[in-house]
Short mmCIF file of N, CA and C in Angstrom, two decimals:
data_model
loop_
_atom_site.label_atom_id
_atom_site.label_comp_id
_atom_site.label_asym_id
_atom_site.label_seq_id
_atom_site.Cartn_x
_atom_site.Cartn_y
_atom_site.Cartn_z
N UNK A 1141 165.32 -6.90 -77.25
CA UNK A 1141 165.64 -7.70 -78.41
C UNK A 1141 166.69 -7.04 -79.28
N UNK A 1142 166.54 -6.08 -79.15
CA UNK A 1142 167.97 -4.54 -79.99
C UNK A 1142 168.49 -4.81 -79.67
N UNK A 1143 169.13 -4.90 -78.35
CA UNK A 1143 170.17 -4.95 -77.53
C UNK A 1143 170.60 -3.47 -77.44
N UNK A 1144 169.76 -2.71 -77.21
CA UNK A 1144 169.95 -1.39 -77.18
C UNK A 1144 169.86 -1.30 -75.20
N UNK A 1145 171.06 -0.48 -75.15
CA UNK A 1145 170.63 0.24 -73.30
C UNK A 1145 169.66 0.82 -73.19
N UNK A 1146 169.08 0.73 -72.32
CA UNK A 1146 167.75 2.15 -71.66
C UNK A 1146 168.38 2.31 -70.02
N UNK A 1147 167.78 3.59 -70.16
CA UNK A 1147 168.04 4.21 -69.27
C UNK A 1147 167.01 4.71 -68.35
N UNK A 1148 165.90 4.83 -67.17
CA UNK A 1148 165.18 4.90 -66.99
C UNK A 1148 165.31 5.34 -65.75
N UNK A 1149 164.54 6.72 -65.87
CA UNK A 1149 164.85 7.59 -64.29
C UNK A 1149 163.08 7.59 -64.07
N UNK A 1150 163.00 7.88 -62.65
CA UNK A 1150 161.77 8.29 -62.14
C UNK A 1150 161.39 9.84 -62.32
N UNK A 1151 160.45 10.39 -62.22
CA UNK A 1151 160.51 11.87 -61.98
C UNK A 1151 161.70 12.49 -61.03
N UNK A 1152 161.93 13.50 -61.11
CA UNK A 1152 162.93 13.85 -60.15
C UNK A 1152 161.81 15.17 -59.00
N UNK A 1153 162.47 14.29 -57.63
CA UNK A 1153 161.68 15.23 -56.57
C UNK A 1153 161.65 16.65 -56.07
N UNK A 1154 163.32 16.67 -56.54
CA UNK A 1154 164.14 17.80 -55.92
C UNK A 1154 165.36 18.38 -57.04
N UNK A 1155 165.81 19.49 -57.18
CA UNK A 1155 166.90 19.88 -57.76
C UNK A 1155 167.81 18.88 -57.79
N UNK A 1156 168.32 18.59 -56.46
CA UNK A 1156 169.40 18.04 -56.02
C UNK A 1156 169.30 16.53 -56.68
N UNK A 1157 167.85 15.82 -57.05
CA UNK A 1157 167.91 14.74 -57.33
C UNK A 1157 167.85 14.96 -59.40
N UNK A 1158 167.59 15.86 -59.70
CA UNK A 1158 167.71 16.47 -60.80
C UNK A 1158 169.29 16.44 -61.34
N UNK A 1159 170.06 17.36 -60.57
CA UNK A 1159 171.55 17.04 -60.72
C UNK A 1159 172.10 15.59 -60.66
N UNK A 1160 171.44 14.72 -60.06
CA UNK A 1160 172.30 13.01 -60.19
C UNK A 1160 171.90 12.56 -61.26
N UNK A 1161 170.45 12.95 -61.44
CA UNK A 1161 170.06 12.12 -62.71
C UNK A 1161 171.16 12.79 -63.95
N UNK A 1162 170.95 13.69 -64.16
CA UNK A 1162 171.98 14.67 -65.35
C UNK A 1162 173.33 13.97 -65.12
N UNK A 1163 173.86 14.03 -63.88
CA UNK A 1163 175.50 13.46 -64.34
C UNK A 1163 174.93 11.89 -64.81
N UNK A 1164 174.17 11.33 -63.89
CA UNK A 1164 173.73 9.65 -64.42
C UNK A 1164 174.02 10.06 -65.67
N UNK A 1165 172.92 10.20 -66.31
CA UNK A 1165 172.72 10.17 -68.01
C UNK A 1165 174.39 10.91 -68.50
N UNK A 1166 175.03 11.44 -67.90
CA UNK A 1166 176.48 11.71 -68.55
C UNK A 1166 177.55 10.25 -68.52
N UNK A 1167 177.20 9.94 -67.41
CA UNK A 1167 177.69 8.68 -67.08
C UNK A 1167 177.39 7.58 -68.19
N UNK A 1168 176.29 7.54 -68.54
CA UNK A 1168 175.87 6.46 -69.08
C UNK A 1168 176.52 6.64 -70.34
N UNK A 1169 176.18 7.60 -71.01
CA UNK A 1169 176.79 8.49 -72.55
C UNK A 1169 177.99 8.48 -72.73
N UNK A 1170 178.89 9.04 -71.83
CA UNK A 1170 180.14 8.83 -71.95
C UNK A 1170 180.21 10.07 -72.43
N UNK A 1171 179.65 11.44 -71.24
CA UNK A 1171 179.70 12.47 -71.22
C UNK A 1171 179.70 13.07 -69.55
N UNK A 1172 180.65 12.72 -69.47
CA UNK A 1172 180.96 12.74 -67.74
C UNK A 1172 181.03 14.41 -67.14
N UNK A 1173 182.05 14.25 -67.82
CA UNK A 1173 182.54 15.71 -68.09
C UNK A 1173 181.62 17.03 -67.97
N UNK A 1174 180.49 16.94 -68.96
CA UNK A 1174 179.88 17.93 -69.97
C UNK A 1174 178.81 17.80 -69.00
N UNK A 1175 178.47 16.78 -68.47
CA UNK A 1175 177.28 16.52 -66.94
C UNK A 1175 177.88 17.45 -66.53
N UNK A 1176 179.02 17.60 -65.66
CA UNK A 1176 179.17 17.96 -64.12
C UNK A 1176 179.36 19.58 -64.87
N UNK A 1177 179.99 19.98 -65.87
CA UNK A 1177 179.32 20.89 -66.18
C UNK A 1177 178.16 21.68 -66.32
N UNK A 1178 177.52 20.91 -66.64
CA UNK A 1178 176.12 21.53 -66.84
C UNK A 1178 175.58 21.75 -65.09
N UNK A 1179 175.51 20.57 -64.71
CA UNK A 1179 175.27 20.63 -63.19
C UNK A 1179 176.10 21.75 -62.41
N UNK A 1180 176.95 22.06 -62.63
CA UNK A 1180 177.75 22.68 -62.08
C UNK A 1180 177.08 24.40 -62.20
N UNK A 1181 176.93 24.67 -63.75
CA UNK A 1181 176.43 25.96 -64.14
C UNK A 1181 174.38 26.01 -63.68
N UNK A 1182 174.08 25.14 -63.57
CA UNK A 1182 172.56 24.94 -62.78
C UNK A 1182 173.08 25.43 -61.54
N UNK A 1183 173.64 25.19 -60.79
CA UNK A 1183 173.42 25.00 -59.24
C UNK A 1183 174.18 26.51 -59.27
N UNK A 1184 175.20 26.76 -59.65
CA UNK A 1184 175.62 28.77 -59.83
C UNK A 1184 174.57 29.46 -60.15
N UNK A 1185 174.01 29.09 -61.16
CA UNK A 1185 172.50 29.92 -61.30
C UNK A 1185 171.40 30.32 -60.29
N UNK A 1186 171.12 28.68 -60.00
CA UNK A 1186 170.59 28.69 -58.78
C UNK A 1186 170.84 29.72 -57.55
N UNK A 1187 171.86 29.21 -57.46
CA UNK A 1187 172.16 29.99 -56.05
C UNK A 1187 172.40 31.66 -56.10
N UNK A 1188 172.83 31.87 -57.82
CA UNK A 1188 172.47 33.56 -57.91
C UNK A 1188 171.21 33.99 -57.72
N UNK A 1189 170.44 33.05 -58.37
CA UNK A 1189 169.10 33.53 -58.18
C UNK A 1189 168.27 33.71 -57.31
N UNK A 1190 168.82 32.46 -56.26
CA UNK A 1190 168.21 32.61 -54.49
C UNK A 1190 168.96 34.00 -54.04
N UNK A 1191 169.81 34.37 -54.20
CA UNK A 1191 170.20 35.39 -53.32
C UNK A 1191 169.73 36.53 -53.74
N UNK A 1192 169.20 36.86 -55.13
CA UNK A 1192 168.60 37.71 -55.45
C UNK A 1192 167.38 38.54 -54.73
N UNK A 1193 166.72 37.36 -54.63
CA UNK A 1193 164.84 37.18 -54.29
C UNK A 1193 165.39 36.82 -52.59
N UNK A 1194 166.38 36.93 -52.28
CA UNK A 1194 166.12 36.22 -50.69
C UNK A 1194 165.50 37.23 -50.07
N UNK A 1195 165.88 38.47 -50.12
CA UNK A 1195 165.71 39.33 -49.19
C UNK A 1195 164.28 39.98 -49.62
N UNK A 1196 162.89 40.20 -48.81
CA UNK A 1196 162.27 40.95 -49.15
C UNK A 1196 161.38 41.80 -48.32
N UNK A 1197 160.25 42.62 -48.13
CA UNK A 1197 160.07 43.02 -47.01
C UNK A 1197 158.58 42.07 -46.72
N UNK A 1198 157.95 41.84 -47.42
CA UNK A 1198 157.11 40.98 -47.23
C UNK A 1198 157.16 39.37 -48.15
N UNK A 1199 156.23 38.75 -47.38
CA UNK A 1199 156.21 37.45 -48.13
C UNK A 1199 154.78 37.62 -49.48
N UNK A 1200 155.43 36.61 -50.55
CA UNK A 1200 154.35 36.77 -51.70
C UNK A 1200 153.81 35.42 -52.25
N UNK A 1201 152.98 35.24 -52.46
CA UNK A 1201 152.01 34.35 -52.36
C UNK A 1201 151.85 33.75 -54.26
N UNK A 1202 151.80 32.73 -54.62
CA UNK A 1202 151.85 32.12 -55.75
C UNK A 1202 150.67 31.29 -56.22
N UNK A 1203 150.51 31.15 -57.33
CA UNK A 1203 149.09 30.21 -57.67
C UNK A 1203 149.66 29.68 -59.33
N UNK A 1204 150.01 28.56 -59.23
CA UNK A 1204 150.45 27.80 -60.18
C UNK A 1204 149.47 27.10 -60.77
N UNK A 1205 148.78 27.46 -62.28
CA UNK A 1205 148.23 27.39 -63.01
C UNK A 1205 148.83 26.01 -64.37
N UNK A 1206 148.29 24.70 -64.29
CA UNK A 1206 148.26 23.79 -64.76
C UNK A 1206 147.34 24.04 -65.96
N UNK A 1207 145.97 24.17 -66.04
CA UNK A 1207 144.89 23.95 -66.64
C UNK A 1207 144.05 25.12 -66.28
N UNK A 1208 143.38 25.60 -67.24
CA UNK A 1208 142.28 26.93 -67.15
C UNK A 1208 141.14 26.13 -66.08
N UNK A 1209 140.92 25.00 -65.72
CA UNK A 1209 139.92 24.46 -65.14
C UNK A 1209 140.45 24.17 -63.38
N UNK A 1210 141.87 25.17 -63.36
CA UNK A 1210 142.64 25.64 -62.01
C UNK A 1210 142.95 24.40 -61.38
N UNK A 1211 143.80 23.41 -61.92
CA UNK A 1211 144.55 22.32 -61.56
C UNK A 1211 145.87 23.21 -61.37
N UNK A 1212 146.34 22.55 -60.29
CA UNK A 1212 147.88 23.40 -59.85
C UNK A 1212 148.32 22.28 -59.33
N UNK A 1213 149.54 23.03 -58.58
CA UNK A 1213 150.80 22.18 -57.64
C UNK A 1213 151.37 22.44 -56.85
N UNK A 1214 151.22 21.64 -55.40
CA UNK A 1214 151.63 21.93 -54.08
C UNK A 1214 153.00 22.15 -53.96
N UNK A 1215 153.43 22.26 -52.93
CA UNK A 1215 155.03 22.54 -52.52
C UNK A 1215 155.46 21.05 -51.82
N UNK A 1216 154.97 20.14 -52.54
CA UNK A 1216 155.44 18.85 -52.34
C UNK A 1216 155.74 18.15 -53.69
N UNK A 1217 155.81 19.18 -54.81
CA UNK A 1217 156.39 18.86 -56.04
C UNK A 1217 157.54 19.02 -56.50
N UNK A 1218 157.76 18.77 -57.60
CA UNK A 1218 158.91 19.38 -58.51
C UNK A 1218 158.97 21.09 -57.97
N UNK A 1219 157.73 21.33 -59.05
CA UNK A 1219 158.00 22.46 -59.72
C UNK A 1219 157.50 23.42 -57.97
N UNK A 1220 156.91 23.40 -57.20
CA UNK A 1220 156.09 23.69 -55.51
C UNK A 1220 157.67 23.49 -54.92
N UNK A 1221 158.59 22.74 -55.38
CA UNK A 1221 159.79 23.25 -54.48
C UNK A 1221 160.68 24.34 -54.83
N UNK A 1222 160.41 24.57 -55.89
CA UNK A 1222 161.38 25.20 -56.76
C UNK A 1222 161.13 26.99 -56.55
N UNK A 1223 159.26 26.95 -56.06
CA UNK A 1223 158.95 28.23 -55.71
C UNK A 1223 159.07 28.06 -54.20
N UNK A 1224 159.40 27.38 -53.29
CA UNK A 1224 159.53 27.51 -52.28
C UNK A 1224 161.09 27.97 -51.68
N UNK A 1225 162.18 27.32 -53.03
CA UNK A 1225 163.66 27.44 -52.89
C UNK A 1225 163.71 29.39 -53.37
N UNK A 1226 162.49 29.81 -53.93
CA UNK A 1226 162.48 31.21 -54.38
C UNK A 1226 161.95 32.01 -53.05
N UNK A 1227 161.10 30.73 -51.74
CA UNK A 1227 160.92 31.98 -51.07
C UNK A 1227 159.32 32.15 -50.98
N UNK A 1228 158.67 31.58 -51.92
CA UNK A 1228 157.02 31.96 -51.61
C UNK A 1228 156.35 31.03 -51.61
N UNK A 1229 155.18 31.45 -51.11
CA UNK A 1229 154.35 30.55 -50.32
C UNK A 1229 152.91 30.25 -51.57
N UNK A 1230 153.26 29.11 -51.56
CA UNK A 1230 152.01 28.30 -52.98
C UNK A 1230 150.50 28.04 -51.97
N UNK A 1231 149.60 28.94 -52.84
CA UNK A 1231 148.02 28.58 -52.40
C UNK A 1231 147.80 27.54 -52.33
N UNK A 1232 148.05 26.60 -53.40
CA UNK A 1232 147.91 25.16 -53.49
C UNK A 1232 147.87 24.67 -52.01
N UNK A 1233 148.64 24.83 -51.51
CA UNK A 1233 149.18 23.92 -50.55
C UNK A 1233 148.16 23.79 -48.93
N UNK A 1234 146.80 25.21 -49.39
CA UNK A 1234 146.14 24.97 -48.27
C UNK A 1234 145.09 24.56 -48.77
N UNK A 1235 144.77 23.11 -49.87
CA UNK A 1235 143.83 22.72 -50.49
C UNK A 1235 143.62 21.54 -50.05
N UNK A 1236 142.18 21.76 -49.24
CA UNK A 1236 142.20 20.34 -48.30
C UNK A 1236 142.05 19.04 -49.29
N UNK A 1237 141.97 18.71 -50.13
CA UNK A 1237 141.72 17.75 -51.26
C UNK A 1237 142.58 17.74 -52.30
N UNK A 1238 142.67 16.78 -53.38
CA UNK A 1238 143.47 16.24 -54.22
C UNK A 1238 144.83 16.34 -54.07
N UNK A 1239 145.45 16.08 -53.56
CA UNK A 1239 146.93 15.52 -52.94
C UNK A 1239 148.18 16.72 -53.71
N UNK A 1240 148.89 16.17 -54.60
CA UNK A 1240 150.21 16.54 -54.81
C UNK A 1240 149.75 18.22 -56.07
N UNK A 1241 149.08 17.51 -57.00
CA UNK A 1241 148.27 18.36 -57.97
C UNK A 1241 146.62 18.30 -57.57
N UNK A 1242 146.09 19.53 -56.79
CA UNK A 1242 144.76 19.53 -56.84
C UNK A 1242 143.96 20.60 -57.43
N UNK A 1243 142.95 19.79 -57.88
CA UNK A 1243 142.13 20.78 -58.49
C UNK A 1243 141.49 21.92 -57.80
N UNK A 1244 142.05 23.17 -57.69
CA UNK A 1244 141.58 24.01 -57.09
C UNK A 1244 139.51 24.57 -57.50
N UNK A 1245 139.15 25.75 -56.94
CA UNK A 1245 138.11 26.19 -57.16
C UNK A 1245 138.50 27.63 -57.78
N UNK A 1246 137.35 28.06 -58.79
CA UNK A 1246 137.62 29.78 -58.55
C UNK A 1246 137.73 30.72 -57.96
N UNK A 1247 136.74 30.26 -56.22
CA UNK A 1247 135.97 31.00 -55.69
C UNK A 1247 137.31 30.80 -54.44
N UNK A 1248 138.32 29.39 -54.30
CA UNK A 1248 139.18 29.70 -53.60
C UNK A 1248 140.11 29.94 -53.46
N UNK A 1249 140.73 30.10 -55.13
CA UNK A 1249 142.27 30.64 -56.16
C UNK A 1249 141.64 32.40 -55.33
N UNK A 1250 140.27 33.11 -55.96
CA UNK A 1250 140.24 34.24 -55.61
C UNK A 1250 140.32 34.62 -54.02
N UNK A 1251 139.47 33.75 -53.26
CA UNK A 1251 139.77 34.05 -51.87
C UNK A 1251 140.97 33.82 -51.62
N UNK A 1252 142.19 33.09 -52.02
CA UNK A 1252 143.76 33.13 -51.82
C UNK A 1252 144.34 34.12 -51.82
N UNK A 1253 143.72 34.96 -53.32
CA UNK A 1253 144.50 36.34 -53.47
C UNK A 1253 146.11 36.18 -53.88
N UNK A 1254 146.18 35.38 -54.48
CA UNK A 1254 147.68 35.63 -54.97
C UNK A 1254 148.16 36.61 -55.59
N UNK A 1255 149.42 37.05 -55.17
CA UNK A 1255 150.27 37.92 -55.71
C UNK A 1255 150.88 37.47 -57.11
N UNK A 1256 150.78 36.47 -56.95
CA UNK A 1256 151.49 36.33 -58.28
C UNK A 1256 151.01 34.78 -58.91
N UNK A 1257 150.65 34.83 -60.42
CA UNK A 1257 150.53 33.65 -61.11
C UNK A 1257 151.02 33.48 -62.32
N UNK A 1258 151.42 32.27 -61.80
CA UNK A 1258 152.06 31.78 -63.21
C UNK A 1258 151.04 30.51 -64.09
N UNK A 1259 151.21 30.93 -64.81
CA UNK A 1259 150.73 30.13 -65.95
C UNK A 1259 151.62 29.17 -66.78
N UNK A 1260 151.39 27.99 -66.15
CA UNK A 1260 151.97 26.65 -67.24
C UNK A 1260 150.95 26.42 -68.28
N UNK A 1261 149.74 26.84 -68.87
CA UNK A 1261 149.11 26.53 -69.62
C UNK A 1261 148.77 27.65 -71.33
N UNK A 1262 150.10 28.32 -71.41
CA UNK A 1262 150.17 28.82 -72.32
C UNK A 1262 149.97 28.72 -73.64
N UNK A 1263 150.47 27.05 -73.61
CA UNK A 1263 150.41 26.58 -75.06
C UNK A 1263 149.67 25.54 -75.13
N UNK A 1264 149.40 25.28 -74.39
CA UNK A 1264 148.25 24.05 -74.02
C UNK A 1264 147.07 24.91 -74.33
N UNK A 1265 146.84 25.99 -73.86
CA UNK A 1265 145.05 26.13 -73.36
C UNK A 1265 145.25 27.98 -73.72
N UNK A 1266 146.74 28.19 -74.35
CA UNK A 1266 146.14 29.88 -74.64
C UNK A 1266 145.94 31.05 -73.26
N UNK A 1267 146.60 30.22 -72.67
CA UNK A 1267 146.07 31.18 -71.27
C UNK A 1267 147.40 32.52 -71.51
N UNK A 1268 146.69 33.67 -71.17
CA UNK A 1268 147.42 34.64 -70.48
C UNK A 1268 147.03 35.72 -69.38
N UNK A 1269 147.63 36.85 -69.09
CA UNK A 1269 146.56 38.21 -68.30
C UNK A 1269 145.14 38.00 -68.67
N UNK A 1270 144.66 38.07 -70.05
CA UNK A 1270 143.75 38.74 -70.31
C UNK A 1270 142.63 37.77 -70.39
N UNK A 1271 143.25 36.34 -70.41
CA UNK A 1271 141.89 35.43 -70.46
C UNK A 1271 141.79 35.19 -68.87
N UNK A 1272 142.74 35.02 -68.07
CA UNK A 1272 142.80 34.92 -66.32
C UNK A 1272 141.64 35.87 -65.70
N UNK A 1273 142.02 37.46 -66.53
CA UNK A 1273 141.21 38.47 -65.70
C UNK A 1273 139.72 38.19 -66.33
N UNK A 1274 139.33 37.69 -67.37
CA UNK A 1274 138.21 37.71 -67.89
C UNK A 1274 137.38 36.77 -66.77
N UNK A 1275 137.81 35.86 -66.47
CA UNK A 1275 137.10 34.97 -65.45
C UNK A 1275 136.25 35.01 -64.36
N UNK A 1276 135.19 34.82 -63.69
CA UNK A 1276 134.61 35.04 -62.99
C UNK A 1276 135.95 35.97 -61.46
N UNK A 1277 135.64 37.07 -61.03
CA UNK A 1277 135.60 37.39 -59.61
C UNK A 1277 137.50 37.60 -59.45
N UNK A 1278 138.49 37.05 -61.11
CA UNK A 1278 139.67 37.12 -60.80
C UNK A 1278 140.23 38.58 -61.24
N UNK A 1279 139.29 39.58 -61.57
CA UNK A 1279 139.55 41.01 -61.37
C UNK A 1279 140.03 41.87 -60.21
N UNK A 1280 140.04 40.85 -59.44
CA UNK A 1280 139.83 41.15 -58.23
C UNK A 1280 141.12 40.86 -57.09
N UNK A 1281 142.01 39.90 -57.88
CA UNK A 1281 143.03 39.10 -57.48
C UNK A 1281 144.09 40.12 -57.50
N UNK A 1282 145.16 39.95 -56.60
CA UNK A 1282 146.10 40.91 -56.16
C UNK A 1282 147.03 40.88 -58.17
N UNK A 1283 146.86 39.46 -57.98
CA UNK A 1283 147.93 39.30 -58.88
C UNK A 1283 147.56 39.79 -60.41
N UNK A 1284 146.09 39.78 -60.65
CA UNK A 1284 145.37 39.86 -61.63
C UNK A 1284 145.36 41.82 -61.51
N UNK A 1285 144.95 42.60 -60.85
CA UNK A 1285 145.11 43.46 -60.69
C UNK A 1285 146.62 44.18 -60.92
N UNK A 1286 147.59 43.95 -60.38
CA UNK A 1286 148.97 44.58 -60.64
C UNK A 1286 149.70 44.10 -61.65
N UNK A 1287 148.98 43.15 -62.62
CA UNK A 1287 149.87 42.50 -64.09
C UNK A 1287 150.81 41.54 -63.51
N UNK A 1288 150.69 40.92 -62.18
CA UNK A 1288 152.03 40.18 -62.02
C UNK A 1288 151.38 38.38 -62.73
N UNK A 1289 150.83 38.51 -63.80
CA UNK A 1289 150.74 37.31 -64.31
C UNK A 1289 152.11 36.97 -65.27
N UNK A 1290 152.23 35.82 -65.13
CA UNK A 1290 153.77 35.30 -65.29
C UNK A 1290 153.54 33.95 -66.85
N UNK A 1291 153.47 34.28 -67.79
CA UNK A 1291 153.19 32.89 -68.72
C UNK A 1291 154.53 31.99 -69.16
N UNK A 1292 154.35 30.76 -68.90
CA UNK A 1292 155.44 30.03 -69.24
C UNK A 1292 155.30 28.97 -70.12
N UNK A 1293 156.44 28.78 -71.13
CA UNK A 1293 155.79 27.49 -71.76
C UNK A 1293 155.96 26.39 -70.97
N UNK A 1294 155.02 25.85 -71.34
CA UNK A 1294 154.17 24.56 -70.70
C UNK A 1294 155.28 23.75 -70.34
N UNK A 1295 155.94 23.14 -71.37
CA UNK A 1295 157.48 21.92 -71.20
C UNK A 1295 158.35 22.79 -70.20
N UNK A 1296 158.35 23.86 -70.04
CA UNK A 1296 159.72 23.95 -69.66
C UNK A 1296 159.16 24.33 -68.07
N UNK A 1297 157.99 24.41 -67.47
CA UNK A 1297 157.19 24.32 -65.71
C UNK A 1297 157.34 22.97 -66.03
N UNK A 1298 157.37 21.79 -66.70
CA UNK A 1298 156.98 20.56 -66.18
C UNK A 1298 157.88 19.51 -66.39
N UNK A 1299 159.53 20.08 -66.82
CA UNK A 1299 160.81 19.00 -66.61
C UNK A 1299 161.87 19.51 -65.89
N UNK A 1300 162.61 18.35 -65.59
CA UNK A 1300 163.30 18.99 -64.27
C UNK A 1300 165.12 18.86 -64.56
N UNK A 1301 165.29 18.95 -65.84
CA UNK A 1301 166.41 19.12 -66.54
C UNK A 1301 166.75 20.74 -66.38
N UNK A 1302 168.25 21.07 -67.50
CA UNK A 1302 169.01 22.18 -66.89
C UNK A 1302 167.76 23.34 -67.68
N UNK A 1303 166.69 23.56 -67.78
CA UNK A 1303 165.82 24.41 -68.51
C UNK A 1303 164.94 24.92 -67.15
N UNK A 1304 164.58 23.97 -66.12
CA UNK A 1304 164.61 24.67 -64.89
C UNK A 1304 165.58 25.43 -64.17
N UNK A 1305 165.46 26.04 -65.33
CA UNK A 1305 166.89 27.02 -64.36
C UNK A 1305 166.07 28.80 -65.18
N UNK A 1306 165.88 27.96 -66.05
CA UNK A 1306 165.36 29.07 -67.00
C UNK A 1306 164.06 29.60 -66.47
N UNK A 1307 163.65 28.56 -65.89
CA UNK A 1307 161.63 28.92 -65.60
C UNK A 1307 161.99 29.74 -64.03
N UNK A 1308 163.07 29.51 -63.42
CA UNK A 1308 163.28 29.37 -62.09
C UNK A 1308 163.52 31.16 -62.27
N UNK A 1309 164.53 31.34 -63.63
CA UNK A 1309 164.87 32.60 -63.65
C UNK A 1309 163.63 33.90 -64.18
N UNK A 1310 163.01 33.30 -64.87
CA UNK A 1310 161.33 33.55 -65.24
C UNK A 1310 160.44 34.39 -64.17
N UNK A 1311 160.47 33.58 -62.98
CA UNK A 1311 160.02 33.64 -61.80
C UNK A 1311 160.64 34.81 -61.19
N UNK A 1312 162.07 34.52 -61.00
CA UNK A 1312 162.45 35.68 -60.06
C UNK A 1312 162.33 36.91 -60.73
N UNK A 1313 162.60 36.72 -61.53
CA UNK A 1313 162.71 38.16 -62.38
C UNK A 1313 161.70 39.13 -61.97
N UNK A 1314 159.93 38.58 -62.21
CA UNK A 1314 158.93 38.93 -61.74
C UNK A 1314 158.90 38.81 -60.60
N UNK A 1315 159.38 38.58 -59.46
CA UNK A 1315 159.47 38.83 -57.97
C UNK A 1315 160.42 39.76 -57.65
N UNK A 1316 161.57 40.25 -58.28
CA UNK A 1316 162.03 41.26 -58.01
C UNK A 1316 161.12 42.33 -58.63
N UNK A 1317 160.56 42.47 -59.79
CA UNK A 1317 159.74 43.37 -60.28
C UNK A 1317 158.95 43.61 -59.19
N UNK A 1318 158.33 42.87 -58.80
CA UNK A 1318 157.14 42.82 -57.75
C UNK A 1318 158.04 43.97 -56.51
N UNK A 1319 159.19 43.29 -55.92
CA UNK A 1319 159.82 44.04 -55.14
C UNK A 1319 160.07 45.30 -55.24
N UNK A 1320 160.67 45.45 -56.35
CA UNK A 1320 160.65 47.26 -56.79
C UNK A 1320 159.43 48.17 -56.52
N UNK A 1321 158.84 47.19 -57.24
CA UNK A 1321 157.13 48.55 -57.01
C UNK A 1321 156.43 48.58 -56.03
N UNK A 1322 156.42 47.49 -54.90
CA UNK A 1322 156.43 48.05 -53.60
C UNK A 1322 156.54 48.76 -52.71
#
């Protein structure tokens, strides 16, 4: 009735579908330009950052933390590709139940043993090291044990604009750490 445009994207699946939407919305704005820029400096990032983390001597294992009540996300997501474009292998993903985001268990986040967790529920739910290790049996966790807990704010694990670049860099950072002290 405004006569106002909308613009209306789906989630984005992949980086790559991340970058069309961004020039789209430049397109639409009448910021063409300042898109393929931005896209342009994402995908350099990117690819510094894969080459960083490519090389390692072993593979490391991830547990992506949604909710203290251990809701995560497979490597058939957004954010499950983004650690897979880094190289590691998401627990999630051997969870015979709840599909894309499933609700994991305690008893099988700890039998996973991840090397490394990140926490999207920072500002949501307060999570960090010290409330993770408090938890039943996660004293015990590779990742919980060597400090490789990773906290992120919440918005920036769960959009797929040029700020995933930032969470992406978040990540590696602590996987090269991880690499060093090996």
């Amino acid at each position: 009735r405004l006569k106002i445009p909308v613009l209306v994207f789906r989630p984005a699946n992949d980086l790559a579908e991340a970058y069309r939407q961004i020039e789209q919305l430049g397109i639409a704005t009448g910021h063409r330009e300042k898109a393929q820029r931005i896209v342009a400096r994402m995908k350099s990032r990117v690819d510094a950052i894969r080459a960083r983390v490519e090389a390692r001597s072993r593979e490391i294992t991830v547990y992506h933390e949604l909710d203290p009540t251990y809701f995560s996300a497979t490597s058939r997501t957004f954010i499950g590709r983004i650690y897979r474009l880094l190289g590691l292998r998401n627990i999630a993903d051997g969870a015979a139940k709840g599909g894309e985001f499933p609700q994991l268990s305690a008893e099988y986040v700890v039998k996973s043993d991840p090397d490394l967790i990140v926490l999207a529920d920072t500002v949501c739910c307060g999570q960090d090291l010290s409330t993770v290790a408090k938890r039943p049996g996660m004293k015990e966790v590779t990742a919980v044990r060597n400090g490789d807990v990773v906290g992120v704010p919440d918005d920036v694990a769960s959009h797929w604009g040029p700020r995933i670049v930032d969470f992406m860099e978040t990540v590696a950072q602590q996987v090269e750490e991880m690499q060093e002290g090996a």
